């Protein structure tokens, strides 16, 4: 394993430098940083931890509560760091363990919490366990920590079952000695066998390593995939359920994962500072998602049903009600999210006709997409619970849909005809300034090319500009923090509204979202706090433009 382990700093408590607030995560706004695309401190074209550290004041002033960092562990980067070779080391492209420690400490000094990605479903094929398993051959005890199987057919030439990789093609790869190993993602990402006790022991140790470093929580990658159906049965014997482009199969959402998370929760509760787990759990229903956030398991789970909902009042109300109804019995907060590193940014998604899923390959109507994205943001931030913001969405960034084939790095792009494989479009480094080789991202260009139009979408171009998307986010987060009726909660009071319009009250706060393509006239609810577009008020009525959300300080 890496020599960086010896450099691990002494344990410190996040409660020392971050103001203690019980259950802070119930109404937190958490900002996702994709490190390779956030800020580059050394001019190599790739973002790094020191770059993130240098931009912490920006995140503090934006008004978020916590920062979730996508993987920065030692990795061959076959899948942008989600193929981990060493869970206790920082990849040199991002820095060192000392850089990670400095980032955590500085974040706490700025009043920000740090959540790190954990990748427990699979490792890299360069992980020491897997390298030894290959070298030792059939019968090696190390092979039992993964899913090695003999093949089918007369000479074992067929895969052990009919499972397919999420990235396209078979979920099995044959090694020279004739056995096959399972990988639900790329061949460079062999799946762990969570039935083996050594796997659980290792990850409990990994949790403690980073908790001792002072992190405030973990986002669990593929939280629904760790446990596979007993016997690894053929998919052909099971019904398939389509979910936002992913199939829920015998290797997803098995009940056995919950015993793992109950063990992990006991570890987390030993530490001070109110630390949390967040599940990336793709499930067929929000009710199944609620199983992950029962009181003795995880704290939050991403609401992918909401992310995949069209900009439509009826559909949005349905998923909002179902989410709140599902979370209420388990006492967990709802989470709301519009974009992340795996899906098309919502400024582009909403610029295209509904029904195209979360991976879209056309720019669509840019002006329409931005108008809807701004309105959707105010709606999301008005709902009870916690919200997630993906880096750059506060700038109104669209996806870059016309990247040349030769610069793409998404492994799904190169596997299996018909696969999405267009995640690079939402991972293009964000612009900080109007000028420079990479608009302030770094001094050495960027690992994915940025469009020239991004100069006017940069932080510099939008800061202090009334009505800009960046200032809209700053204002919304300030209002959300100042008003006691926003943030945590279990329900909304729906108000009567015209067709295509959502209106709800939370105490003395009212939110109205017009999802139609036409302006609507409604009663004025009081003093306007914030609006995503320009509205007019006269004689006790308000004219809300198309695709616009308004916040009111309500009068009873």
Coordinates of C-alpha atoms in Angstrom, one line a residue:
X1 CA 0.0 0.0 0.0
X2 CA 1.1 3.6 -0.4
X3 CA 3.8 5.2 1.7
X4 CA 1.5 8.2 2.2
X5 CA -0.2 6.3 5.1
X6 CA 2.6 7.2 7.5
X7 CA 1.9 10.9 6.9
X8 CA -1.7 10.8 8.3
X9 CA -2.2 13.6 10.7
X10 CA -3.3 13.1 14.3
X11 CA -7.0 12.8 14.9
X12 CA -9.0 16.0 15.5
X13 CA -12.6 16.7 16.1
X14 CA -14.7 18.6 13.6
X15 CA -16.7 20.0 16.5
X16 CA -13.7 22.2 17.5
X17 CA -13.7 24.5 14.4
X18 CA -17.2 24.0 13.0
X19 CA -20.0 25.5 15.1
X20 CA -21.8 22.7 16.7
X21 CA -25.5 22.4 15.6
X22 CA -27.3 19.2 16.2
X23 CA -28.9 17.7 13.2
X24 CA -27.4 20.3 10.9
X25 CA -27.8 17.9 8.0
X26 CA -31.6 18.0 8.1
X27 CA -31.8 21.4 6.4
X28 CA -28.2 21.6 5.0
X29 CA -27.4 22.9 1.5
X30 CA -24.5 20.7 0.4
X31 CA -22.3 21.7 -2.5
X32 CA -20.7 18.9 -4.7
X33 CA -17.1 19.6 -5.8
X34 CA -15.8 17.4 -8.6
X35 CA -12.1 18.0 -7.8
X36 CA -10.6 17.5 -11.2
X37 CA -12.9 20.2 -12.6
X38 CA -13.1 22.8 -9.8
X39 CA -9.8 24.6 -9.5
X40 CA -6.2 23.8 -10.6
X41 CA -3.4 25.0 -8.3
X42 CA -0.4 23.8 -10.1
X43 CA -1.2 24.5 -13.8
X44 CA -1.3 20.8 -15.0
X45 CA -4.8 21.2 -16.4
X46 CA -6.3 19.0 -13.7
X47 CA -8.1 20.3 -10.6
X48 CA -6.7 19.3 -7.2
X49 CA -7.2 19.6 -3.4
X50 CA -5.1 22.7 -3.0
X51 CA -7.3 24.3 -5.7
X52 CA -10.4 23.4 -3.8
X53 CA -8.8 24.8 -0.6
X54 CA -8.0 28.1 -2.4
X55 CA -11.7 28.5 -3.3
X56 CA -13.2 27.8 0.1
X57 CA -14.0 31.5 0.8
X58 CA -16.1 31.5 -2.4
X59 CA -18.1 28.5 -1.1
X60 CA -18.5 30.1 2.3
X61 CA -19.7 33.4 0.8
X62 CA -22.1 31.4 -1.5
X63 CA -23.8 30.3 1.7
X64 CA -23.6 26.5 1.6
X65 CA -23.2 24.4 4.7
X66 CA -21.0 21.5 3.6
X67 CA -18.8 20.4 0.7
X68 CA -19.0 16.9 -0.8
X69 CA -15.8 15.9 -2.6
X70 CA -15.9 13.4 -5.4
X71 CA -13.1 10.8 -5.1
X72 CA -9.5 11.9 -4.8
X73 CA -8.0 8.6 -3.7
X74 CA -5.1 6.8 -5.4
X75 CA -6.5 5.5 -8.6
X76 CA -5.5 4.6 -12.2
X77 CA -8.4 6.9 -13.2
X78 CA -10.2 4.3 -15.4
X79 CA -13.5 5.9 -14.2
X80 CA -12.4 9.3 -13.0
X81 CA -11.4 8.0 -9.5
X82 CA -14.3 5.7 -8.9
X83 CA -11.8 2.9 -9.4
X84 CA -9.8 3.1 -6.1
X85 CA -6.5 1.4 -5.7
X86 CA -5.8 2.7 -2.2
X87 CA -8.5 4.0 0.0
X88 CA -6.1 5.6 2.5
X89 CA -4.0 7.6 0.0
X90 CA -4.5 10.7 -2.1
X91 CA -3.7 10.3 -5.8
X92 CA -0.7 12.5 -6.7
X93 CA -2.7 14.2 -9.4
X94 CA -4.8 15.7 -6.5
X95 CA -2.1 16.2 -3.9
X96 CA -1.3 14.4 -0.7
X97 CA -2.7 13.4 2.6
X98 CA -1.3 16.6 4.1
X99 CA -3.3 18.5 1.4
X100 CA -6.4 16.7 2.4
X101 CA -5.8 17.5 6.1
X102 CA -5.2 21.1 5.3
X103 CA -8.4 21.3 3.3
X104 CA -10.5 19.7 6.1
X105 CA -9.0 22.1 8.7
X106 CA -9.5 25.2 6.5
X107 CA -13.0 24.2 5.6
X108 CA -13.9 23.9 9.3
X109 CA -12.3 27.3 10.0
X110 CA -14.6 28.7 7.4
X111 CA -17.6 27.1 9.0
X112 CA -17.9 24.4 6.2
X113 CA -18.2 20.7 6.7
X114 CA -16.5 18.1 4.5
X115 CA -18.1 15.0 3.1
X116 CA -16.0 12.6 1.2
X117 CA -16.9 9.9 -1.4
X118 CA -16.7 6.3 -0.3
X119 CA -16.6 3.6 -3.1
X120 CA -17.4 0.2 -1.4
X121 CA -19.1 -1.7 -4.2
X122 CA -15.8 -2.2 -6.2
X123 CA -12.1 -1.5 -6.2
X124 CA -9.7 -0.8 -9.0
X125 CA -8.1 -3.8 -10.7
X126 CA -4.8 -2.3 -9.4
X127 CA -5.9 -2.7 -5.8
X128 CA -3.4 -4.9 -3.9
X129 CA -6.1 -7.5 -3.1
X130 CA -7.1 -7.9 -6.7
X131 CA -3.5 -8.0 -8.0
X132 CA -2.7 -10.8 -5.6
X133 CA -5.9 -12.6 -6.4
X134 CA -4.9 -12.7 -10.1
X135 CA -1.3 -13.7 -9.4
X136 CA -2.2 -16.5 -7.0
X137 CA -4.7 -18.1 -9.3
X138 CA -7.8 -20.3 -8.8
X139 CA -8.3 -21.3 -5.2
X140 CA -6.5 -18.2 -3.8
X141 CA -8.2 -16.9 -0.6
X142 CA -8.0 -13.4 -2.1
X143 CA -10.3 -14.4 -4.9
X144 CA -13.0 -15.0 -2.3
X145 CA -13.0 -11.2 -1.6
X146 CA -14.3 -10.6 -5.1
X147 CA -16.7 -12.6 -7.3
X148 CA -14.6 -15.1 -9.2
X149 CA -16.5 -17.9 -10.9
X150 CA -15.9 -20.7 -13.5
X151 CA -17.6 -20.0 -16.8
X152 CA -20.4 -21.9 -18.5
X153 CA -20.2 -23.9 -21.7
X154 CA -18.1 -27.0 -22.5
X155 CA -14.8 -25.3 -21.8
X156 CA -16.0 -22.4 -19.5
X157 CA -16.0 -20.1 -22.5
X158 CA -19.3 -18.4 -21.5
X159 CA -19.8 -15.9 -18.7
X160 CA -21.2 -17.3 -15.4
X161 CA -24.5 -15.5 -15.9
X162 CA -26.2 -13.1 -18.2
X163 CA -25.6 -9.9 -16.2
X164 CA -24.6 -6.8 -18.2
X165 CA -22.4 -4.0 -17.1
X166 CA -24.0 -0.6 -16.4
X167 CA -21.4 0.8 -18.8
X168 CA -22.3 -1.7 -21.5
X169 CA -21.2 -5.2 -22.5
X170 CA -21.0 -8.2 -20.2
X171 CA -20.5 -7.8 -16.5
X172 CA -17.9 -10.5 -16.5
X173 CA -14.3 -10.6 -17.7
X174 CA -12.3 -13.8 -18.2
X175 CA -8.7 -14.0 -16.9
X176 CA -5.9 -16.1 -18.5
X177 CA -6.4 -19.0 -16.1
X178 CA -10.0 -19.4 -17.3
X179 CA -12.0 -18.0 -14.4
X180 CA -14.3 -15.0 -14.7
X181 CA -14.7 -12.0 -12.3
X182 CA -17.7 -9.7 -11.9
X183 CA -17.7 -6.0 -12.6
X184 CA -21.0 -4.1 -12.6
X185 CA -19.1 -1.2 -14.1
X186 CA -15.9 -1.1 -16.1
X187 CA -13.6 -4.2 -16.2
X188 CA -11.1 -2.2 -14.3
X189 CA -13.6 -2.1 -11.4
X190 CA -14.0 -5.6 -10.0
X191 CA -16.9 -5.9 -7.5
X192 CA -16.2 -6.8 -3.9
X193 CA -17.8 -9.9 -2.3
X194 CA -19.5 -8.4 0.7
X195 CA -20.3 -11.9 2.0
X196 CA -16.6 -12.2 2.9
X197 CA -15.8 -10.9 6.4
X198 CA -12.5 -9.4 5.4
X199 CA -14.3 -6.9 3.1
X200 CA -16.4 -5.6 6.0
X201 CA -13.4 -5.4 8.3
X202 CA -11.5 -3.4 5.8
X203 CA -14.2 -0.8 5.2
X204 CA -14.8 -0.3 8.9
X205 CA -11.1 0.5 9.2
X206 CA -11.3 2.9 6.2
X207 CA -14.2 4.7 7.8
X208 CA -12.2 5.2 11.0
X209 CA -9.2 6.4 9.1
X210 CA -11.1 9.3 7.5
X211 CA -13.2 10.0 10.5
X212 CA -9.9 10.4 12.5
X213 CA -8.8 12.8 9.8
X214 CA -11.8 14.9 10.7
X215 CA -14.2 14.4 7.8
X216 CA -17.9 15.1 8.6
X217 CA -19.4 12.3 6.6
X218 CA -19.4 10.0 3.6
X219 CA -21.3 9.9 0.4
X220 CA -21.7 6.1 -0.4
X221 CA -21.2 5.3 -4.0
X222 CA -23.6 2.6 -5.4
X223 CA -25.0 2.1 -1.9
X224 CA -27.7 -0.1 -3.4
X225 CA -25.3 -2.5 -5.1
X226 CA -23.0 -4.0 -2.4
X227 CA -25.0 -7.2 -1.9
X228 CA -26.0 -9.4 -4.8
X229 CA -28.8 -11.9 -5.0
X230 CA -27.8 -15.3 -3.5
X231 CA -26.3 -17.6 -6.2
X232 CA -26.0 -14.8 -8.7
X233 CA -29.0 -15.9 -10.7
X234 CA -29.5 -15.1 -14.4
X235 CA -31.3 -11.9 -15.0
X236 CA -33.6 -13.7 -17.3
X237 CA -35.4 -15.2 -14.3
X238 CA -36.2 -11.8 -12.9
X239 CA -38.4 -9.0 -14.0
X240 CA -36.6 -5.8 -15.0
X241 CA -37.6 -2.4 -13.7
X242 CA -36.4 0.6 -15.7
X243 CA -35.2 3.5 -13.4
X244 CA -33.8 6.6 -15.0
X245 CA -31.8 4.6 -17.5
X246 CA -30.6 2.0 -15.0
X247 CA -32.0 -1.5 -14.6
X248 CA -32.9 -2.6 -11.1
X249 CA -31.6 -6.2 -11.2
X250 CA -30.6 -9.0 -8.8
X251 CA -27.5 -7.1 -8.0
X252 CA -29.3 -3.9 -7.0
X253 CA -31.2 -2.9 -3.8
X254 CA -30.9 -6.3 -2.0
X255 CA -32.1 -6.3 1.6
X256 CA -28.7 -7.5 2.8
X257 CA -27.2 -4.0 2.4
X258 CA -29.0 -2.8 5.4
X259 CA -27.1 -4.9 7.9
X260 CA -23.9 -3.3 6.6
X261 CA -25.2 0.2 7.1
X262 CA -26.4 -0.6 10.6
X263 CA -22.8 -1.6 11.5
X264 CA -21.4 1.6 9.9
X265 CA -23.9 3.8 11.7
X266 CA -22.7 2.5 15.1
X267 CA -19.1 3.5 14.1
X268 CA -20.2 7.0 13.0
X269 CA -22.1 7.5 16.2
X270 CA -18.9 7.0 18.3
X271 CA -17.5 10.3 16.9
X272 CA -18.4 13.8 17.9
X273 CA -19.6 16.5 15.6
X274 CA -22.8 15.0 14.3
X275 CA -21.3 13.3 11.2
X276 CA -23.4 11.8 8.5
X277 CA -23.8 9.2 5.7
X278 CA -25.4 10.0 2.4
X279 CA -26.5 7.1 0.1
X280 CA -26.4 7.1 -3.6
X281 CA -29.2 4.5 -3.8
X282 CA -30.9 4.0 -7.1
X283 CA -34.1 2.2 -6.2
X284 CA -37.4 1.6 -8.1
X285 CA -39.4 3.8 -5.7
X286 CA -38.9 6.5 -3.2
X287 CA -40.5 4.1 -0.6
X288 CA -37.6 1.7 -1.2
X289 CA -35.2 4.6 -0.8
X290 CA -36.7 5.3 2.6
X291 CA -35.3 1.9 3.8
X292 CA -31.8 3.3 3.7
X293 CA -32.5 6.1 6.1
X294 CA -34.2 4.3 8.9
X295 CA -33.1 5.7 12.3
X296 CA -30.3 3.1 12.8
X297 CA -29.0 3.3 9.2
X298 CA -28.0 6.2 7.0
X299 CA -28.9 9.9 7.4
X300 CA -29.8 10.8 3.9
X301 CA -30.3 9.3 0.5
X302 CA -30.3 11.1 -2.8
X303 CA -33.8 11.7 -4.3
X304 CA -33.2 10.5 -7.8
X305 CA -37.0 10.3 -8.5
X306 CA -37.0 14.1 -8.0
X307 CA -34.0 14.6 -10.2
X308 CA -35.6 12.7 -13.0
X309 CA -38.9 14.6 -12.9
X310 CA -39.8 16.9 -15.8
X311 CA -40.5 20.6 -15.3
X312 CA -44.2 20.0 -14.9
X313 CA -46.4 21.1 -12.0
X314 CA -48.4 17.9 -11.7
X315 CA -45.5 15.6 -11.9
X316 CA -43.5 17.7 -9.4
X317 CA -46.3 17.7 -6.9
X318 CA -46.7 14.0 -7.1
X319 CA -43.0 13.3 -6.4
X320 CA -42.8 15.9 -3.7
X321 CA -45.8 14.4 -1.9
X322 CA -44.5 10.8 -2.3
X323 CA -41.1 11.8 -1.0
X324 CA -42.4 13.6 2.1
X325 CA -44.8 10.7 2.8
X326 CA -42.1 8.1 2.4
X327 CA -39.6 9.9 4.7
X328 CA -42.0 10.9 7.4
X329 CA -42.4 7.4 8.9
X330 CA -38.7 6.8 9.2
X331 CA -38.0 10.3 10.6
X332 CA -35.5 11.2 7.9
X333 CA -35.3 14.5 6.0
X334 CA -36.1 14.6 2.3
X335 CA -33.3 15.5 0.0
X336 CA -33.7 17.4 -3.3
X337 CA -31.2 17.5 -6.1
X338 CA -31.3 18.7 -9.7
X339 CA -27.8 17.9 -11.1
X340 CA -24.6 15.9 -10.3
X341 CA -21.5 14.6 -12.1
X342 CA -23.4 11.7 -13.7
X343 CA -26.3 13.4 -15.4
X344 CA -26.9 16.2 -17.8
X345 CA -27.0 19.6 -16.1
X346 CA -30.6 20.7 -15.5
X347 CA -30.1 24.0 -17.5
X348 CA -29.7 21.7 -20.5
X349 CA -32.1 19.0 -19.5
X350 CA -34.9 21.6 -19.1
X351 CA -33.9 23.1 -22.5
X352 CA -35.1 19.9 -24.3
X353 CA -38.4 18.2 -24.5
X354 CA -39.3 16.0 -21.5
X355 CA -38.9 12.2 -21.7
X356 CA -35.3 12.2 -22.9
X357 CA -34.0 10.9 -19.6
X358 CA -31.0 12.3 -17.7
X359 CA -28.4 12.0 -20.5
X360 CA -29.1 14.5 -23.3
X361 CA -27.0 15.1 -26.3
X362 CA -28.5 18.4 -27.7
X363 CA -28.1 21.9 -26.4
X364 CA -31.8 22.7 -26.9
X365 CA -33.2 26.1 -26.2
X366 CA -30.5 27.7 -24.0
X367 CA -32.6 30.7 -22.9
X368 CA -35.6 28.4 -22.0
X369 CA -33.4 26.0 -20.2
X370 CA -31.7 28.6 -18.0
X371 CA -35.1 30.3 -17.2
X372 CA -36.5 26.9 -16.0
X373 CA -33.3 26.0 -14.2
X374 CA -33.5 29.2 -12.1
X375 CA -37.1 28.6 -11.3
X376 CA -36.5 24.9 -10.4
X377 CA -33.7 26.0 -8.1
X378 CA -36.0 28.3 -6.1
X379 CA -38.6 25.6 -5.9
X380 CA -36.0 23.1 -4.7
X381 CA -34.6 25.4 -2.0
X382 CA -38.1 26.1 -0.7
X383 CA -38.9 22.4 0.0
X384 CA -38.6 20.8 3.4
X385 CA -35.3 19.1 4.0
X386 CA -31.8 19.2 2.6
X387 CA -30.6 20.3 -0.9
X388 CA -27.6 19.4 -3.0
X389 CA -26.0 21.9 -5.5
X390 CA -23.6 20.6 -8.2
X391 CA -20.6 22.9 -8.9
X392 CA -21.3 25.4 -11.6
X393 CA -25.1 25.2 -11.5
X394 CA -25.0 28.5 -9.5
X395 CA -23.5 30.0 -12.7
X396 CA -26.2 28.6 -14.9
X397 CA -23.8 26.4 -16.7
X398 CA -25.2 24.2 -19.5
X399 CA -23.8 20.8 -20.5
X400 CA -21.1 20.9 -23.2
X401 CA -22.7 18.7 -25.7
X402 CA -20.3 19.1 -28.6
X403 CA -17.1 17.8 -27.1
X404 CA -14.8 16.2 -29.7
X405 CA -14.6 12.4 -29.5
X406 CA -10.9 12.5 -28.9
X407 CA -11.1 14.4 -25.6
X408 CA -13.9 12.3 -24.0
X409 CA -12.9 10.2 -21.0
X410 CA -16.2 8.7 -19.8
X411 CA -15.6 4.9 -19.9
X412 CA -19.2 4.3 -20.9
X413 CA -18.6 6.3 -24.1
X414 CA -16.3 3.6 -25.3
X415 CA -18.3 0.6 -24.3
X416 CA -21.4 -0.9 -25.9
X417 CA -23.3 0.7 -28.7
X418 CA -26.3 2.7 -27.4
X419 CA -24.8 3.5 -24.0
X420 CA -25.2 7.0 -22.7
X421 CA -21.5 7.7 -22.1
X422 CA -21.9 11.5 -22.3
X423 CA -21.1 12.4 -18.7
X424 CA -18.1 14.4 -19.8
X425 CA -20.4 17.2 -20.8
X426 CA -21.3 18.0 -17.1
X427 CA -17.7 17.6 -16.0
X428 CA -16.1 20.4 -18.0
X429 CA -14.0 22.6 -15.6
X430 CA -16.0 25.6 -14.3
X431 CA -15.0 29.3 -15.3
X432 CA -13.8 31.7 -12.6
X433 CA -12.7 34.7 -14.7
X434 CA -13.5 36.3 -18.0
X435 CA -10.0 35.7 -19.4
X436 CA -7.1 33.3 -19.3
X437 CA -6.3 30.0 -20.8
X438 CA -9.0 28.3 -18.8
X439 CA -11.1 31.2 -17.5
X440 CA -9.3 31.1 -14.1
X441 CA -9.5 27.4 -13.6
X442 CA -5.7 27.2 -13.7
X443 CA -2.7 28.4 -15.6
X444 CA -2.2 25.4 -17.8
X445 CA -5.5 25.0 -19.7
X446 CA -8.1 22.4 -18.7
X447 CA -8.4 18.6 -19.1
X448 CA -11.7 19.2 -21.0
X449 CA -12.1 22.2 -23.3
X450 CA -14.4 25.0 -22.1
X451 CA -16.6 26.9 -24.6
X452 CA -15.7 30.6 -25.3
X453 CA -19.2 31.6 -24.2
X454 CA -18.3 30.6 -20.6
X455 CA -16.4 33.8 -20.2
X456 CA -19.6 35.6 -19.5
X457 CA -20.9 32.8 -17.3
X458 CA -17.8 33.0 -15.0
X459 CA -17.8 33.9 -11.3
X460 CA -16.1 37.2 -12.2
X461 CA -18.7 38.1 -14.8
X462 CA -21.7 37.4 -12.6
X463 CA -20.5 38.7 -9.2
X464 CA -22.4 41.8 -8.1
X465 CA -24.6 41.8 -11.2
X466 CA -28.3 42.1 -10.1
X467 CA -30.3 39.3 -11.6
X468 CA -27.4 37.1 -12.4
X469 CA -27.8 33.4 -11.7
X470 CA -24.9 33.5 -9.2
X471 CA -26.5 36.4 -7.3
X472 CA -29.8 34.6 -7.4
X473 CA -28.2 31.6 -5.6
X474 CA -26.5 33.8 -3.1
X475 CA -29.7 35.6 -2.3
X476 CA -31.7 32.3 -2.1
X477 CA -29.3 30.7 0.3
X478 CA -29.2 33.8 2.5
X479 CA -33.0 34.0 2.7
X480 CA -33.2 30.3 3.4
X481 CA -30.8 30.6 6.3
X482 CA -32.5 33.7 7.7
X483 CA -36.1 32.5 7.6
X484 CA -37.2 29.9 10.3
X485 CA -40.0 28.6 8.0
X486 CA -37.5 27.2 5.5
X487 CA -35.1 24.3 5.8
X488 CA -36.1 21.3 7.8
X489 CA -39.7 20.0 7.9
X490 CA -42.0 17.2 7.1
X491 CA -44.7 18.7 4.9
X492 CA -46.0 21.6 2.9
X493 CA -49.5 23.2 2.8
X494 CA -50.6 23.2 -0.8
X495 CA -52.6 26.3 -1.9
X496 CA -55.1 26.6 -4.7
X497 CA -53.4 27.6 -8.0
X498 CA -54.1 27.7 -11.7
X499 CA -53.3 24.6 -13.8
X500 CA -49.5 24.3 -14.3
X501 CA -48.7 26.3 -11.2
X502 CA -47.5 25.0 -7.8
X503 CA -48.2 27.0 -4.7
X504 CA -47.5 26.1 -1.1
X505 CA -47.2 27.6 2.3
X506 CA -44.6 26.9 5.0
X507 CA -45.5 29.0 8.0
X508 CA -45.3 32.6 7.0
X509 CA -43.5 31.7 3.7
X510 CA -45.2 31.0 0.3
X511 CA -43.6 29.6 -2.8
X512 CA -45.3 29.8 -6.2
X513 CA -43.8 28.1 -9.2
X514 CA -45.2 28.7 -12.7
X515 CA -44.2 25.7 -14.9
X516 CA -46.2 26.8 -17.9
X517 CA -45.0 28.7 -21.0
X518 CA -47.4 31.6 -20.3
X519 CA -47.6 34.2 -17.6
X520 CA -50.3 33.7 -14.9
X521 CA -52.1 36.1 -12.6
X522 CA -52.5 35.1 -9.0
X523 CA -53.2 36.8 -5.7
X524 CA -50.2 38.6 -4.2
X525 CA -49.3 36.8 -1.0
X526 CA -47.4 39.6 0.7
X527 CA -43.9 41.0 0.4
X528 CA -41.8 39.5 -2.4
X529 CA -38.6 38.0 -1.0
X530 CA -37.1 36.7 -4.2
X531 CA -38.1 35.8 -7.8
X532 CA -36.3 33.9 -10.6
X533 CA -37.8 36.3 -13.1
X534 CA -39.3 39.7 -13.3
X535 CA -42.9 39.9 -12.0
X536 CA -45.3 42.8 -11.8
X537 CA -47.8 43.5 -8.9
X538 CA -50.8 45.7 -8.9
X539 CA -54.1 45.9 -7.0
X540 CA -53.3 42.9 -4.8
X541 CA -52.4 40.7 -7.7
X542 CA -49.2 39.4 -9.1
X543 CA -48.4 38.6 -12.8
X544 CA -45.9 35.7 -12.7
X545 CA -44.0 35.2 -16.0
X546 CA -43.6 31.8 -17.7
X547 CA -41.3 29.4 -16.0
X548 CA -40.8 31.5 -12.9
X549 CA -40.7 30.9 -9.2
X550 CA -41.5 33.5 -6.6
X551 CA -40.9 33.6 -2.8
X552 CA -43.2 35.6 -0.6
X553 CA -43.2 36.6 3.1
X554 CA -46.8 35.8 3.5
X555 CA -49.6 37.8 5.1
X556 CA -52.2 35.6 6.9

